Structure formats: structure tokens, C-alpha cells
mmCIF file of C-alpha atoms and ligand atoms in Angstrom:
data_model
loop_
_atom_site.group_PDB
_atom_site.id
_atom_site.type_symbol
_atom_site.label_atom_id
_atom_site.label_comp_id
_atom_site.label_asym_id
_atom_site.label_seq_id
_atom_site.Cartn_x
_atom_site.Cartn_y
_atom_site.Cartn_z
ATOM 1 C CA MET A 1 0.000 0.000 0.000
ATOM 2 C CA GLN A 2 1.336 3.425 -0.976
ATOM 3 C CA GLY A 3 0.769 6.863 0.540
ATOM 4 C CA LEU A 4 -1.235 9.608 -1.066
ATOM 5 C CA LEU A 5 -2.472 9.415 -4.669
ATOM 6 C CA VAL A 6 -3.332 12.770 -6.264
ATOM 7 C CA PHE A 7 -5.194 13.064 -9.571
ATOM 8 C CA GLY A 8 -3.705 16.065 -11.360
ATOM 9 C CA ARG A 9 -0.072 17.098 -11.675
ATOM 10 C CA THR A 10 0.110 20.302 -13.698
ATOM 11 C CA GLY A 11 -2.728 22.333 -12.165
ATOM 12 C CA GLN A 12 -2.566 25.079 -9.550
ATOM 13 C CA VAL A 13 -3.891 22.933 -6.722
ATOM 14 C CA ALA A 14 -1.749 19.898 -7.610
ATOM 15 C CA ARG A 15 1.403 21.997 -7.737
ATOM 16 C CA GLU A 16 0.624 23.512 -4.330
ATOM 17 C CA LEU A 17 0.047 20.004 -2.970
ATOM 18 C CA ALA A 18 3.361 18.859 -4.447
ATOM 19 C CA ALA A 19 5.120 21.546 -2.435
ATOM 20 C CA LEU A 20 3.516 20.135 0.726
ATOM 21 C CA ALA A 21 3.660 16.395 -0.002
ATOM 22 C CA SER A 22 6.507 15.686 -2.382
ATOM 23 C CA ASP A 23 6.342 11.959 -1.637
ATOM 24 C CA ALA A 24 2.771 11.665 -2.916
ATOM 25 C CA THR A 25 2.044 10.083 -6.293
ATOM 26 C CA PHE A 26 0.764 12.694 -8.757
ATOM 27 C CA ALA A 27 -1.109 11.184 -11.693
ATOM 28 C CA GLY A 28 -1.237 13.504 -14.687
ATOM 29 C CA ARG A 29 -3.411 13.170 -17.761
ATOM 30 C CA ASP A 30 -0.891 10.739 -19.308
ATOM 31 C CA ARG A 31 -1.507 8.292 -16.467
ATOM 32 C CA ALA A 32 -5.137 9.032 -15.660
ATOM 33 C CA ASP A 33 -7.432 10.737 -18.173
ATOM 34 C CA LEU A 34 -10.616 11.792 -16.402
ATOM 35 C CA THR A 35 -12.621 11.321 -19.590
ATOM 36 C CA ASN A 36 -12.176 7.621 -18.727
ATOM 37 C CA PRO A 37 -13.704 7.219 -15.244
ATOM 38 C CA ALA A 38 -13.188 3.448 -15.222
ATOM 39 C CA ALA A 39 -9.450 3.928 -15.811
ATOM 40 C CA CYS A 40 -9.291 6.362 -12.878
ATOM 41 C CA ALA A 41 -10.918 3.798 -10.608
ATOM 42 C CA ALA A 42 -8.576 1.093 -11.938
ATOM 43 C CA LEU A 43 -5.546 3.249 -11.100
ATOM 44 C CA ILE A 44 -6.742 3.592 -7.505
ATOM 45 C CA ARG A 45 -7.177 -0.179 -7.227
ATOM 46 C CA ALA A 46 -3.716 -0.747 -8.746
ATOM 47 C CA VAL A 47 -1.866 1.789 -6.572
ATOM 48 C CA ARG A 48 -3.804 0.973 -3.382
ATOM 49 C CA PRO A 49 -3.000 4.306 -1.721
ATOM 50 C CA ARG A 50 -3.844 5.296 1.851
ATOM 51 C CA ALA A 51 -5.931 8.218 0.564
ATOM 52 C CA VAL A 52 -6.845 9.932 -2.709
ATOM 53 C CA ILE A 53 -7.168 13.621 -3.576
ATOM 54 C CA ASN A 54 -8.757 14.684 -6.848
ATOM 55 C CA ALA A 55 -7.132 17.948 -7.972
ATOM 56 C CA ALA A 56 -7.891 17.445 -11.668
ATOM 57 C CA ALA A 57 -10.934 19.065 -13.214
ATOM 58 C CA TYR A 58 -12.503 20.670 -16.235
ATOM 59 C CA THR A 59 -11.916 24.235 -15.061
ATOM 60 C CA ALA A 60 -12.907 26.256 -18.150
ATOM 61 C CA VAL A 61 -16.166 27.305 -16.500
ATOM 62 C CA ASP A 62 -17.480 29.355 -19.438
ATOM 63 C CA ARG A 63 -16.662 26.625 -21.991
ATOM 64 C CA ALA A 64 -18.380 24.096 -19.731
ATOM 65 C CA GLU A 65 -21.690 25.657 -20.718
ATOM 66 C CA THR A 66 -21.086 24.743 -24.366
ATOM 67 C CA GLU A 67 -19.436 21.388 -23.575
ATOM 68 C CA PRO A 68 -21.696 20.048 -20.809
ATOM 69 C CA ASP A 69 -21.026 16.392 -21.651
ATOM 70 C CA SER A 70 -17.247 16.769 -21.253
ATOM 71 C CA ALA A 71 -17.667 18.857 -18.111
ATOM 72 C CA ARG A 72 -19.986 16.266 -16.557
ATOM 73 C CA LEU A 73 -17.711 13.354 -17.493
ATOM 74 C CA ILE A 74 -14.622 14.987 -15.976
ATOM 75 C CA ASN A 75 -16.200 16.827 -13.024
ATOM 76 C CA ALA A 76 -18.959 14.411 -12.004
ATOM 77 C CA ASP A 77 -18.579 10.919 -13.506
ATOM 78 C CA ALA A 78 -14.823 10.544 -12.933
ATOM 79 C CA PRO A 79 -14.943 11.775 -9.301
ATOM 80 C CA ALA A 80 -17.919 9.454 -8.704
ATOM 81 C CA ALA A 81 -15.901 6.489 -9.991
ATOM 82 C CA MET A 82 -12.952 7.548 -7.815
ATOM 83 C CA ALA A 83 -15.236 7.861 -4.780
ATOM 84 C CA ARG A 84 -16.685 4.377 -5.341
ATOM 85 C CA ALA A 85 -13.193 2.864 -5.724
ATOM 86 C CA CYS A 86 -12.077 4.564 -2.496
ATOM 87 C CA ALA A 87 -15.202 3.413 -0.660
ATOM 88 C CA ASP A 88 -14.536 -0.148 -1.826
ATOM 89 C CA LEU A 89 -10.990 0.074 -0.415
ATOM 90 C CA GLY A 90 -12.159 1.840 2.754
ATOM 91 C CA ILE A 91 -9.845 4.811 2.209
ATOM 92 C CA PRO A 92 -10.569 8.566 2.374
ATOM 93 C CA PHE A 93 -11.336 10.483 -0.829
ATOM 94 C CA LEU A 94 -11.044 14.268 -0.996
ATOM 95 C CA HIS A 95 -12.596 15.915 -4.039
ATOM 96 C CA ILE A 96 -11.839 19.606 -4.509
ATOM 97 C CA SER A 97 -14.758 21.053 -6.383
ATOM 98 C CA THR A 98 -15.458 24.359 -8.032
ATOM 99 C CA ASP A 99 -16.393 27.521 -6.173
ATOM 100 C CA TYR A 100 -18.867 28.391 -8.967
ATOM 101 C CA ILE A 101 -21.781 26.428 -7.508
ATOM 102 C CA PHE A 102 -23.260 28.680 -4.809
ATOM 103 C CA ASP A 103 -23.837 32.415 -4.905
ATOM 104 C CA GLY A 104 -21.592 33.322 -1.980
ATOM 105 C CA SER A 105 -24.431 34.305 0.316
ATOM 106 C CA GLY A 106 -24.873 32.932 3.811
ATOM 107 C CA ASP A 107 -22.448 32.592 6.681
ATOM 108 C CA ARG A 108 -22.461 28.832 7.314
ATOM 109 C CA PRO A 109 -20.798 25.881 5.582
ATOM 110 C CA ARG A 110 -23.057 24.197 3.021
ATOM 111 C CA ALA A 111 -24.223 20.627 3.519
ATOM 112 C CA GLU A 112 -23.289 18.043 0.883
ATOM 113 C CA ASP A 113 -26.946 17.778 -0.154
ATOM 114 C CA ALA A 114 -27.629 21.517 -0.304
ATOM 115 C CA PRO A 115 -29.687 22.306 -3.419
HETATM 116 N N1 LIG B 201 -7.075 27.228 -7.827
HETATM 117 C C1 LIG B 201 -7.983 27.696 -6.965
HETATM 118 O O1 LIG B 201 -7.786 28.736 -6.294
HETATM 119 C C2 LIG B 201 -9.276 26.935 -6.741
HETATM 120 C C3 LIG B 201 -10.278 27.535 -5.957
HETATM 121 C C4 LIG B 201 -11.469 26.848 -5.746
HETATM 122 C C5 LIG B 201 -11.651 25.579 -6.278
HETATM 123 N N2 LIG B 201 -10.677 25.032 -7.049
HETATM 124 C C6 LIG B 201 -10.927 23.711 -7.604
HETATM 125 O O2 LIG B 201 -9.803 22.855 -7.502
HETATM 126 C C7 LIG B 201 -9.768 21.994 -8.630
HETATM 127 C C8 LIG B 201 -8.413 22.154 -9.350
HETATM 128 O O3 LIG B 201 -8.293 23.525 -9.724
HETATM 129 P P1 LIG B 201 -6.943 24.156 -10.314
HETATM 130 O O4 LIG B 201 -7.019 25.621 -10.058
HETATM 131 O O5 LIG B 201 -5.747 23.385 -9.864
HETATM 132 O O6 LIG B 201 -7.197 23.922 -11.892
HETATM 133 P P2 LIG B 201 -6.181 24.039 -13.116
HETATM 134 O O7 LIG B 201 -4.962 24.800 -12.745
HETATM 135 O O8 LIG B 201 -7.005 24.491 -14.276
HETATM 136 O O9 LIG B 201 -5.737 22.516 -13.335
HETATM 137 C C9 LIG B 201 -6.645 21.569 -13.813
HETATM 138 C C10 LIG B 201 -5.945 20.238 -13.801
HETATM 139 O O10 LIG B 201 -6.869 19.248 -14.260
HETATM 140 C C11 LIG B 201 -6.218 18.481 -15.249
HETATM 141 N N3 LIG B 201 -7.179 17.921 -16.199
HETATM 142 C C12 LIG B 201 -8.116 18.576 -16.924
HETATM 143 N N4 LIG B 201 -8.791 17.709 -17.702
HETATM 144 C C13 LIG B 201 -8.258 16.490 -17.458
HETATM 145 C C14 LIG B 201 -8.518 15.197 -17.944
HETATM 146 N N5 LIG B 201 -9.473 14.943 -18.865
HETATM 147 N N6 LIG B 201 -7.783 14.165 -17.469
HETATM 148 C C15 LIG B 201 -6.818 14.377 -16.547
HETATM 149 N N7 LIG B 201 -6.514 15.573 -16.038
HETATM 150 C C16 LIG B 201 -7.234 16.622 -16.489
HETATM 151 C C17 LIG B 201 -5.270 19.432 -15.938
HETATM 152 O O11 LIG B 201 -4.299 18.697 -16.620
HETATM 153 P P3 LIG B 201 -3.651 19.212 -18.014
HETATM 154 O O12 LIG B 201 -2.574 20.174 -17.628
HETATM 155 O O13 LIG B 201 -3.154 17.962 -18.643
HETATM 156 O O14 LIG B 201 -4.762 19.885 -18.800
HETATM 157 C C18 LIG B 201 -4.731 20.180 -14.733
HETATM 158 O O15 LIG B 201 -3.705 19.460 -14.110
HETATM 159 C C19 LIG B 201 -10.960 22.398 -9.528
HETATM 160 O O16 LIG B 201 -12.068 21.558 -9.242
HETATM 161 C C20 LIG B 201 -11.230 23.818 -9.098
HETATM 162 O O17 LIG B 201 -12.571 24.178 -9.346
HETATM 163 C C21 LIG B 201 -9.498 25.683 -7.297
#
């Protein structure tokens, strides 16, 4: 069993994580393409890490409105497959999502099932 597996290597968040956890395994697009959710889950099962962080995402928020299928595959279906693989292994999964979901109002943390 290895340590931390991070999806994403070149992005802002992944590079910040690399500065904090240089011994983690960072899987870039060449090793894990999020347009292939099953391959992402297979990588988790193959590496058998202690925990997984998903720092890869379709981050072109304006383009996402004209490419909803790609955005959903990368930002919803792939993280869902990662989450299921982690649940099967009984390991923590941290998914860093977009901040473009809620309107910024309110003064309390949102619940996972907030509309
Ligand atoms: N940066 C922030 O301040 C911030 C704030 C709030 C939330 N977030 C969230 O944190 C997450 C990461 O953000 P970021 O700022 O690090 O984004 P970013 O700099 O745009 O990086 C996106 C990463 O995702 C990878 N990626 C995109 N499509 C992929 C695919 N099909 N397969 C594999 N990898 C793919 C990119 O790889 P390539 O280089 O190969 O394209 C890149 O490494 C996002 O969910 C974002 O919404 C970030």
C-alpha cells in the first residue's frame, strides 16, 4: 500500500500540494485521463493508496456551458468512480470542487446535499 495518490499534476492545486507532499504520487493526464472514469478507478485499485485527492478538473467554466457532456464526465462521472473505488478500499477520498456552484451568500458551511 502506498501513501497519497493525487489526480492532477500540472494544475494550480496539484502543484501547491506537491510543495507540501513531495512523496505523494501525482497522476497527470498521461496516467489518468478523467474522460475515462473506469481507468481512474482502476488506477486507484492498482496503486492501493492510503488516501486519494482529486485535484484534476474541467476548469474552463465558461466553456463548460457549451461542452456540458465533457464537463460532466470529468467533473462528475470521474470523481464518482474515484469515490466508489475509495469506498470499496475503505480509504478517504477528498474531491476539490469548483467555487462556482453557490452564490456566496450565507455565513455557514453548506451541507453536501444543499440544493
Ligand atoms: N485554484 C484555486 O484557487 C481553486 C479555488 C477553488 C476551487 N478550485 C478547484 O480545484 C480543482 C483544481 O483547480 P486548479 O485551479 O488546480 O485547476 P487548473 O490549474 O485548471 O488545473 C486543472 C488540472 O486538471 C487536469 N485535467 C483537466 N482535464 C483532465 C482530464 N481529462 N484528465 C486528466 N486531467 C485533467 C489538468 O491537466 P492538463 O494540464 O493535462 O490539462 C490540470 O492538471 C478544480 O475543481 C477547481 O474548481 C481551485
